XYZ file of C-alpha atoms in Angstrom:
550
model
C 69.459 27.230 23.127
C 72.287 30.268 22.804
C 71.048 33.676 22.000
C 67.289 32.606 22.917
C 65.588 34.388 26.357
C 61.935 34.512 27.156
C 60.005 35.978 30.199
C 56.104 36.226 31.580
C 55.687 39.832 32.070
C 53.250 40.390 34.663
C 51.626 43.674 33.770
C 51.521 42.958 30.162
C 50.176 39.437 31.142
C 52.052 38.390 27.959
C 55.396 35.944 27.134
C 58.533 37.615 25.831
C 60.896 36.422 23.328
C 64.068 37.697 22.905
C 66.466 36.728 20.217
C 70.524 37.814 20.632
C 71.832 36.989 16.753
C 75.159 37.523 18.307
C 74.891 34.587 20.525
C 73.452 32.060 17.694
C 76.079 29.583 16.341
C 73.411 28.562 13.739
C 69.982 29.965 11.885
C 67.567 28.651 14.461
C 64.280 26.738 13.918
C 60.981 28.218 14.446
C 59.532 24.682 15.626
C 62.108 24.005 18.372
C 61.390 27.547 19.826
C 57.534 26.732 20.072
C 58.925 23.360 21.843
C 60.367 25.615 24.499
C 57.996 27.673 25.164
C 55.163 25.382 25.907
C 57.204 23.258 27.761
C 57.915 26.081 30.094
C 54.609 27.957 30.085
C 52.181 24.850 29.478
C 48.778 26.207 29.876
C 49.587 29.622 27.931
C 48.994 30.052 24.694
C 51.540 30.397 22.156
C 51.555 32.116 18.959
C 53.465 30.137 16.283
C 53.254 32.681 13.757
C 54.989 35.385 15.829
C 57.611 33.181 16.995
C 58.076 32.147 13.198
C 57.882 36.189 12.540
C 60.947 36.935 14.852
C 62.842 33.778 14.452
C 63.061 34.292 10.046
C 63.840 38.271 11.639
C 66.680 36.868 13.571
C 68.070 34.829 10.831
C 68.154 37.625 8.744
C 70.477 39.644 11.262
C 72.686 36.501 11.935
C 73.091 36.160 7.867
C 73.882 39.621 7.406
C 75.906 39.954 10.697
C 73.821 42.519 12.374
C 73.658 42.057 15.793
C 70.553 44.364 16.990
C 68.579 41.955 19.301
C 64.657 41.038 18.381
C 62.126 41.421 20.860
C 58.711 39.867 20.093
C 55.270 39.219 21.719
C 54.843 35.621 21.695
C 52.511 33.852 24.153
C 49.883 35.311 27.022
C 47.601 34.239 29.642
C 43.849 33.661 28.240
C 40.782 33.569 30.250
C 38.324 31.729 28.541
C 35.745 32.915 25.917
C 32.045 32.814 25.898
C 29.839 32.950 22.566
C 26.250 32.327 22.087
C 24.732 31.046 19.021
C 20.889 31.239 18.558
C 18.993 29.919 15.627
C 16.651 31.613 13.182
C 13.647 30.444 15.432
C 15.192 31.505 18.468
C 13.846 28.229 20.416
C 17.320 27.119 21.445
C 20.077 28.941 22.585
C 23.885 27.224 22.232
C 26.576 28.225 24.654
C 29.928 28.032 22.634
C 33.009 28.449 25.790
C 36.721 27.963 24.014
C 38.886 26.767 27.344
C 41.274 29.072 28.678
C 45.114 29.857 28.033
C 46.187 29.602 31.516
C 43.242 32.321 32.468
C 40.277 32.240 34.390
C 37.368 29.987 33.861
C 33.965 31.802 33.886
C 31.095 31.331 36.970
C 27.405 30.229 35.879
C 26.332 33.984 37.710
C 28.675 35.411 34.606
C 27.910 33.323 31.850
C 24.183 34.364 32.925
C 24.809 37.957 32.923
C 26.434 37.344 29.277
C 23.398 35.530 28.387
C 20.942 38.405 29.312
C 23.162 40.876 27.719
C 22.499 38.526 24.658
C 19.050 38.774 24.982
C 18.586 34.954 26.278
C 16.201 35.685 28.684
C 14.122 32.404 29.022
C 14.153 28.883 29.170
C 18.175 28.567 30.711
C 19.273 26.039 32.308
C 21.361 26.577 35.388
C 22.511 22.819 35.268
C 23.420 22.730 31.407
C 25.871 25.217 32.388
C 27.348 23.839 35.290
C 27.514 20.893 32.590
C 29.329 22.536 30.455
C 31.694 23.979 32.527
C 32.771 21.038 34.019
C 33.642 19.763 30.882
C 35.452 22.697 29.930
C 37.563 22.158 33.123
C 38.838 18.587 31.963
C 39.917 19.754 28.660
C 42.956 20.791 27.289
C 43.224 24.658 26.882
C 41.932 26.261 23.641
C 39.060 23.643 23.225
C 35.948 24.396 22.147
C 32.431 22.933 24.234
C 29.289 23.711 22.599
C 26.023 22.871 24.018
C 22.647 24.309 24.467
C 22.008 25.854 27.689
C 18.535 27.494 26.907
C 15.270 25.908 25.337
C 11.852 27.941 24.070
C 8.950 26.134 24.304
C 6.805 25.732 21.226
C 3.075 26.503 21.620
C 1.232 23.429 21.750
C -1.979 23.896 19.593
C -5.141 23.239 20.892
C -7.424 20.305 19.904
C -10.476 19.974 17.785
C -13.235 18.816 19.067
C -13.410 15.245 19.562
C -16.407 12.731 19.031
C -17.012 10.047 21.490
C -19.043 7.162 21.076
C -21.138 6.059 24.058
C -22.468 2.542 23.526
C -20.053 0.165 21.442
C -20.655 -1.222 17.866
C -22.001 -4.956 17.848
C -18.986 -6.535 15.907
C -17.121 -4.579 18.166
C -18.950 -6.226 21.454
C -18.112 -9.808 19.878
C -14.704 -9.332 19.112
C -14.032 -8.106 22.496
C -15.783 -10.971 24.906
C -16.661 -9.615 28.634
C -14.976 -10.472 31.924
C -16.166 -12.311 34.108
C -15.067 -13.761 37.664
C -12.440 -11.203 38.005
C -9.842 -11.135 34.524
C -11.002 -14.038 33.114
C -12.617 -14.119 30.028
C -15.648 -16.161 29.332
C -16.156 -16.387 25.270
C -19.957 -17.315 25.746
C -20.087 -13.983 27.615
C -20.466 -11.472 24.876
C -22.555 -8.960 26.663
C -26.388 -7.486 26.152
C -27.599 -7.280 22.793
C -26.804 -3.480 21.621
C -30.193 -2.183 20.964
C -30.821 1.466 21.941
C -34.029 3.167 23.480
C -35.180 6.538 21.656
C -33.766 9.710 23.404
C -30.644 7.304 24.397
C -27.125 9.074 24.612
C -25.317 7.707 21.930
C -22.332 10.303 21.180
C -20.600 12.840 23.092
C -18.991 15.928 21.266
C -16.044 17.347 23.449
C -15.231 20.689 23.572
C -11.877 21.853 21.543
C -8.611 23.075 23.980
C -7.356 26.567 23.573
C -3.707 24.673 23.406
C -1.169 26.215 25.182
C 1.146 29.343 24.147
C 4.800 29.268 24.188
C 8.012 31.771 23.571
C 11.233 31.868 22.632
C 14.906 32.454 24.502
C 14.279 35.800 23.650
C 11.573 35.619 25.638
C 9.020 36.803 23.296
C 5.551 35.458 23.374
C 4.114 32.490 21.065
C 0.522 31.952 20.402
C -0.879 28.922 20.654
C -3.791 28.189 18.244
C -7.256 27.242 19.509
C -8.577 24.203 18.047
C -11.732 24.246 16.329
C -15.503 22.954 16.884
C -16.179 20.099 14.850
C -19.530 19.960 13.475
C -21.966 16.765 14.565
C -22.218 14.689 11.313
C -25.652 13.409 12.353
C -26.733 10.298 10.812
C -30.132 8.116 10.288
C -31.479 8.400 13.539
C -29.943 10.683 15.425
C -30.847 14.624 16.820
C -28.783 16.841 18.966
C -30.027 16.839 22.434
C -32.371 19.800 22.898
C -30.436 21.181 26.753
C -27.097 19.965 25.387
C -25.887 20.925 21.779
C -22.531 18.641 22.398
C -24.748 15.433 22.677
C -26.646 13.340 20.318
C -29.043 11.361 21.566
C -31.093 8.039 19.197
C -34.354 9.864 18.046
C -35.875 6.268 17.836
C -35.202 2.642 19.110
C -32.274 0.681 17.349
C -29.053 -0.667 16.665
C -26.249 1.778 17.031
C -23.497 2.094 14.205
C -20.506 4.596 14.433
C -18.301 4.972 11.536
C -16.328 7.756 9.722
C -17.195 10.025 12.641
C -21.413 9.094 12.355
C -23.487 7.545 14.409
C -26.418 6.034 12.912
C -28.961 4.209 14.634
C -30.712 1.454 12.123
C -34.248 0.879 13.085
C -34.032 -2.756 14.023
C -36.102 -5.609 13.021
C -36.208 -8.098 16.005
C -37.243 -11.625 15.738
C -36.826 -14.703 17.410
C -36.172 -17.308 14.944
C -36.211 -16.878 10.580
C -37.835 -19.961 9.469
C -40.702 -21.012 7.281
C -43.113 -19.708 9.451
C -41.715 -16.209 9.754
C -40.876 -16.335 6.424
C -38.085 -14.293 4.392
C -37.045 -11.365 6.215
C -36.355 -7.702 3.885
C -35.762 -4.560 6.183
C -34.863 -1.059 5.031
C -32.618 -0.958 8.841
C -30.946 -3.343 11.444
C -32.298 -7.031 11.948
C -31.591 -8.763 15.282
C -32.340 -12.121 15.501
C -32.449 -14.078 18.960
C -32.421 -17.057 17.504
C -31.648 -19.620 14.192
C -31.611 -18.957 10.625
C -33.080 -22.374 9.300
C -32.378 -23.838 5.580
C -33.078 -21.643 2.362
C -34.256 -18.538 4.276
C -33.219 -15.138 3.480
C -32.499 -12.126 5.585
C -31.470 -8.667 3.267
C -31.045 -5.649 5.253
C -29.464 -2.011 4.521
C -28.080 -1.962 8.234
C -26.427 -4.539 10.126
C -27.683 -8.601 10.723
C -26.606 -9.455 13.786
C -27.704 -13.832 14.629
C -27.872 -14.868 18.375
C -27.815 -18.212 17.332
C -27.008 -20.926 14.196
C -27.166 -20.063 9.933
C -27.914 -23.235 8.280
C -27.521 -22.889 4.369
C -29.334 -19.588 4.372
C -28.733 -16.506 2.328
C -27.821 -13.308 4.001
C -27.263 -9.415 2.675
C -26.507 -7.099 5.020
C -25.486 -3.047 3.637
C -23.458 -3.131 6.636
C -22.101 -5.895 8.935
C -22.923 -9.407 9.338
C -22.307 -10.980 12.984
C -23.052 -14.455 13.948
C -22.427 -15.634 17.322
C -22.437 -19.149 16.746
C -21.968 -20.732 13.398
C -22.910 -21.236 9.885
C -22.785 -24.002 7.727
C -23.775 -25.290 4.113
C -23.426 -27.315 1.193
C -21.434 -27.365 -1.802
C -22.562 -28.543 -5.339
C -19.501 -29.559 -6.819
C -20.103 -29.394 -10.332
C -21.746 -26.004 -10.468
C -19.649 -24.532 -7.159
C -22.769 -23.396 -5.946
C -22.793 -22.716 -1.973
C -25.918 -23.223 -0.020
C -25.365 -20.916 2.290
C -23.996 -17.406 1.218
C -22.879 -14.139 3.682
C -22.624 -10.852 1.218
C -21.947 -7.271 3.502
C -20.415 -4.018 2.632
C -18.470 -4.282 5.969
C -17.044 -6.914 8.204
C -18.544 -10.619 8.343
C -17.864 -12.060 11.840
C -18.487 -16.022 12.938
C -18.362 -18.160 15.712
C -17.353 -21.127 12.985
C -17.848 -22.224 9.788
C -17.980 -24.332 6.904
C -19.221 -24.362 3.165
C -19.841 -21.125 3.052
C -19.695 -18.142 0.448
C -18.172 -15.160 1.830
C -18.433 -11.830 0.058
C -17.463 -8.676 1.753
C -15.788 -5.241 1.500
C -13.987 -5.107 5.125
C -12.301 -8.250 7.177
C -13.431 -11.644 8.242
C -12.986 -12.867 11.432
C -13.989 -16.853 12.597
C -13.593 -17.354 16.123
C -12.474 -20.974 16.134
C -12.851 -22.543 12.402
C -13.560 -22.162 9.027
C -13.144 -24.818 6.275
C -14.291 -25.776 1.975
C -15.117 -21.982 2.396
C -14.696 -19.793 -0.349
C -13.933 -16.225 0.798
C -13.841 -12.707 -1.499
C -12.963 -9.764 1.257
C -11.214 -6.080 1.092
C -9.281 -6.710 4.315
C -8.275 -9.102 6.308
C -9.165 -12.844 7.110
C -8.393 -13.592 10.648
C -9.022 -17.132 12.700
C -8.816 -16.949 16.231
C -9.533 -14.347 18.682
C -7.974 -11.195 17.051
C -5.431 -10.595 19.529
C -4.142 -13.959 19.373
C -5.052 -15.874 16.362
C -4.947 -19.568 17.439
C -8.140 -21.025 15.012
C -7.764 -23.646 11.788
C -8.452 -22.918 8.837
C -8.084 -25.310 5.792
C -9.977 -26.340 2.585
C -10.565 -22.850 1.566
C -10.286 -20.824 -1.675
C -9.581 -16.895 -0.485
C -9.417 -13.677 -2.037
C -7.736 -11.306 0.413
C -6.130 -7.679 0.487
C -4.639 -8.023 3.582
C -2.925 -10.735 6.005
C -4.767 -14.379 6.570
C -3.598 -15.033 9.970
C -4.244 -18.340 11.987
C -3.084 -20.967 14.262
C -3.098 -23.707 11.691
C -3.166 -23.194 8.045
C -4.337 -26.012 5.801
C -4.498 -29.784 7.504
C -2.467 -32.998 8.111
C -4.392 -34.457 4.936
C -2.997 -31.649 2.873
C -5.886 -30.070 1.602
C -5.650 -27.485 -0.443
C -5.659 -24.071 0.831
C -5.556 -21.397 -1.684
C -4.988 -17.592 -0.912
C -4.633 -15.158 -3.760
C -3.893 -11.585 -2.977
C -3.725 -10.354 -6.740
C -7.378 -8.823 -7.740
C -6.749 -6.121 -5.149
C -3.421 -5.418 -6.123
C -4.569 -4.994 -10.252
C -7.549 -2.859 -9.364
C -4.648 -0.652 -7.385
C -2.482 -0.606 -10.431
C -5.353 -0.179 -12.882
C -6.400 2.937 -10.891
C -2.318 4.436 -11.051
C -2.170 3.537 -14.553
C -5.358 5.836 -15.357
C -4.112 8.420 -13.092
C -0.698 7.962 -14.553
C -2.636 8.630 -18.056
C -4.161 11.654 -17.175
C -1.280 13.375 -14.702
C 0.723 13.264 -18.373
C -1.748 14.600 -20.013
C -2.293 17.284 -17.263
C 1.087 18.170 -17.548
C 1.552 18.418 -20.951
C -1.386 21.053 -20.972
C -0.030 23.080 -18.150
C 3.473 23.090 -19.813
C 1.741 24.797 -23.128
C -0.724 27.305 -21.110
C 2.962 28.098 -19.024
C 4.348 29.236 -22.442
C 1.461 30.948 -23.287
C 0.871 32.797 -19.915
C 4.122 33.990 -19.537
C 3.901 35.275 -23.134
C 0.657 37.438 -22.228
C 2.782 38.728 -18.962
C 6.038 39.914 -21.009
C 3.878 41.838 -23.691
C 1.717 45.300 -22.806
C -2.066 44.439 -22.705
C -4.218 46.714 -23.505
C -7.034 48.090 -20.370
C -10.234 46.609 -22.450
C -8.830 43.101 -22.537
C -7.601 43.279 -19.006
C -10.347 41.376 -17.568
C -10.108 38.817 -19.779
C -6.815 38.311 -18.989
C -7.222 38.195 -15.384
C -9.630 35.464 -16.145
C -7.089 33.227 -17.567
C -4.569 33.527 -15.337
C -7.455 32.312 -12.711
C -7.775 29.627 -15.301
C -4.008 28.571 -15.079
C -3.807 28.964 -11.856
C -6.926 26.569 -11.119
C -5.410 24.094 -13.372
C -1.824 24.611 -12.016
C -3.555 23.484 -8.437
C -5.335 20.703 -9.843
C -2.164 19.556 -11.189
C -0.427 19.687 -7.795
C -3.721 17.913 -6.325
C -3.647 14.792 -8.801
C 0.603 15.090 -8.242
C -0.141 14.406 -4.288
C -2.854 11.696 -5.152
C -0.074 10.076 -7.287
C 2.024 10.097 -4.594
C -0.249 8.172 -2.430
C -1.261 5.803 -5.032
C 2.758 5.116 -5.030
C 2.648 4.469 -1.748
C -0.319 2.467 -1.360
C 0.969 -0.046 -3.887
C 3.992 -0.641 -1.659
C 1.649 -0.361 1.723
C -0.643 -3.340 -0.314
C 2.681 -5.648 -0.554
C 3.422 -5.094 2.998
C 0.385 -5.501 4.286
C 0.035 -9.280 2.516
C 0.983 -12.503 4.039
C 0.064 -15.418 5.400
C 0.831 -15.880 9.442
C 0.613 -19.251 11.231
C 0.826 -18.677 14.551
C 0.457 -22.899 15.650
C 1.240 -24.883 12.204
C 1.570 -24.436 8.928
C 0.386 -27.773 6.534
C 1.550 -28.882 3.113
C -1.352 -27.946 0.382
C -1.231 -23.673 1.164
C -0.687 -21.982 -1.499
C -0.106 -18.276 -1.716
C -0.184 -15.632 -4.903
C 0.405 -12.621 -5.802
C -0.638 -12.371 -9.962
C 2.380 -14.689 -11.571
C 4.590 -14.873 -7.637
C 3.198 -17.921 -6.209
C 4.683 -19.696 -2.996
C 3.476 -23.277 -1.712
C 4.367 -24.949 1.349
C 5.712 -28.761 0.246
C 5.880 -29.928 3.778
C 4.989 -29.264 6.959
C 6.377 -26.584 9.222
C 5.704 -24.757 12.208
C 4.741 -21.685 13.518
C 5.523 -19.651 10.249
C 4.846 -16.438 8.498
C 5.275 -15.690 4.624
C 5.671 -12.060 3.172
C 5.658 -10.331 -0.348
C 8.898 -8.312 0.029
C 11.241 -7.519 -3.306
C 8.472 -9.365 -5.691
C 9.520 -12.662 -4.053
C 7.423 -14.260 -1.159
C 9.648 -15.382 1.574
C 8.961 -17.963 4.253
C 10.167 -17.846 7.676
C 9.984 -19.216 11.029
C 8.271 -17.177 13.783
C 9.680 -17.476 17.026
């Protein structure tokens, strides 16, 4: 290109351009210059705004026939450039290194330096910068590679004291059969009785953790904090150990009970039989009885009833589980629906099989092998089968459920009718958002009009004598402000226990599923016409949908 000259001056470490108007036989383009130039000098950088600068300079002197060369800056040799970019929290530290112009690429030893004189003082990583500069190295020059190369470590807070129980519920002892003969589990094997001597251990209180404290890059110190002792919630039968004040020990023989944290031990009623010579049994703890429950007899305890043995149309209360290790079984008078045998807890029901009976409970049900012409009312679960594989039948039944009913086979090859209906949980759900619904409007209609009037006490002057007064109703808007942020949260969760509640539904079959099953949720109902196999329906966009498990 005529009247165009460029050099690499050493000292100056920079590319000249120099532009002879005398030599051009046209106005020259900017572009085709920068073209040049980092063809010949590819790893320099180039600055298209200078060459653009003298080039339109140039012009000017070929236009107007002045011939006074132009001289112009236009490229030099960059070494690379190191930044560092820390957060508000100062837990991370990012190394930003734009790739060099032909320059010199910087050693981990200097980006450290550069680091410390940043104040990064902790937590770098030697090989996150070799990373990053070996990245740098395979890209093209003027690139920018960001990456973290120093972490903080949060403090880790410690732990509250924990609560651990040391003999096992009974319902938890059934589901969970013992080993025997190495891993193999024999279901007749379901352990000793849990019964308690007085000044047993029966829960351990741990101690909490200090946690552990952390810092930032900076390197500046962050406390950890210390987790908290947890106070024993001591139940019916139960003091802390006199030499020990982390463990409770039974103050007098019983069954053991831990829930919500408590360990209660029942006083416990033990028997070896309920019949018509023993006669009806009423107990203000636990009843244990090694033996059967014969026709028409009655068992009502406030703690749990745990049978070693057979229910035959007998009627049993329990205020906390039921358990019966083998089975129970009644009659039903059609016409009047009456059951002869009836099961009513405020927990869990558990047995080995059954059928004909009335089930009423506030927790699950679990049958270990069958149930059948059942009727069932329960506030969790109904599961048939050993819980961690459900493989039982379960057919002629008329359920109530708020949560899964999970089998091996549902309904039978006769196609009796199975009927599940999920719906009296769900309306009792959406009765209790539609009151709290009611009274968050209400709440918040209030608080709007004390807002108004508030901030209209605040603008004007108040006089000293009414000053206390006044502070006393902004303590009354501000307590009613909180309780409206309260029932807000609760609303929240009532939200999202409605859609938790239509998750949590469903029908699994985890061998067969049998025409004659029916499914509802209020006016969504789903029935199975035919026969299929190993199936699972679910409530999902107010439709129940069936499909195959696999």
């Amino acid at each position: 290109m005529k009247g165009v000259e460029f050099s690499f001056d050493e000292k100056k470490n920079a590319i000249q351009l120099t532009l002879n108007p005398a030599a051009f036989e046209q106005e020259l383009e900017s572009a085709s210059i920068v073209s040049e130039l980092r063809n010949a000098y590819k790893k320099f950088y180039i600055s298209e705004s200078s060459v653009k600068s003298a080039s339109e300079k140039a012009n000017h002197y070929f236009k107007t026939k002045d011939f006074t060369d132009v001289t112009e800056k236009v490229g030099e040799r960059r070494n690379a450039e190191v930044e560092f970019r820390i957060p508000e929290d100062a837990m991370t530290a990012s190394l930003v290194l734009t790739t060099p112009f032909g320059g010199k690429f910087p050693t981990v030893k200097t980006i450290c330096q550069l680091a410390e004189k940043n104040k990064i003082v902790r937590g770098v990583g030697l090989k996150r910068i070799e990373s990053v500069l070996v990245e740098a190295q395979k890209s093209p020059p003027g690139s920018i590679i960001e990456d973290v190369i120093a972490k903080g470590l949060p403090p880790r807070d410690g732990k509250s004291s924990r609560f651990i129980p040391l003999v096992p519920n009974a319902l938890e002892r059934v589901l969970r059969p013992q080993t025997s003969n190495g891993d193999r589990v024999d279901m007749r094997n379901l352990g000793e009785v849990i019964c308690v001597k007085a000044k047993a251990e029966v829960l351990r209180r741990t101690r909490p953790t200090k946690g552990r404290n952390g810092f930032d890059v900076r390197g500046n110190h962050l406390a950890a904090k210390a987790g908290e002792w947890v106070e024993f919630k001591k139940g019916e039968g139960t003091t802390v150990h006199p030499k020990d004040e982390n463990l409770l020990i039974a103050s007098l023989a019983g069954m053991p009970k831990y829930q919500n944290q408590t360990m209660n031990i029942d006083d416990t009623f033990i028997c070896s039989g309920v019949n018509v010579g023993t006669g009806h049994v009423n107990y203000e703890g636990a009843v244990l009885v090694n033996g059967d429950v014969t026709e028409k007899m009655v068992i009502k305890a406030k703690g749990d009833v745990t049978i070693n043995g057979f229910v035959e149309s007998a009627h049993i209360e329990s205020g906390g589980d039921i358990i019966i290790t083998e089975g129970a079984m009644g009659k039903v008078n059609e016409q009047t629906s009456e059951f002869s045998c009836k099961l009513s807890a405020t927990g869990s029901i558990h047995v080995q099989h059954g059928q004909g009976i009335d089930i009423q409970c506030a927790g699950n049900v679990t049958v270990s092998r069958q149930l059948a012409y059942s009727r069932i009312r329960c506030g969790g679960s109904v599961t048939v089968g050993q819980v961690d594989n459900p493989r039982g039948n379960l057919f002629a039944c008329d359920i109530v459920s708020q949560a899964k009913v999970v089998a091996g086979v549902l309904g039978a090859v006769s196609g009796s009718t199975l009927k599940v209906d999920f719906s009296p949980g769900f309306n009792l759900l959406l009765e209790r958002r539609d009151n709290l619904e009611d009274l968050l409007k209400q709440l918040r209609h209030n608080n709007s009009r004390h807002k108004e009037k508030v901030d209209l006490i605040k603008s004007k002057l108040v006089p000293k004598e009414l000053k206390d007064k006044v502070d006393e109703v902004f303590e009354i808007y501000k307590n009613e402000t909180a309780l409206l942020n309260w029932i807000e949260m609760r609303m929240l969760e009532m939200k999202q226990a409605k859609e938790d509640y239509q998750k949590d539904i469903g029908l699994i079959a985890n061998k067969k599923l049998y025409s004659g099953v029916s499914i509802k949720l209020n006016n969504r109902t789903w029935r199975s016409e035919r026969e299929y196999e190993r199936a699972k329906v679910s409530y999902e966009a107010h439709q129940w949908h069936y499909e195959p498990l696999t």
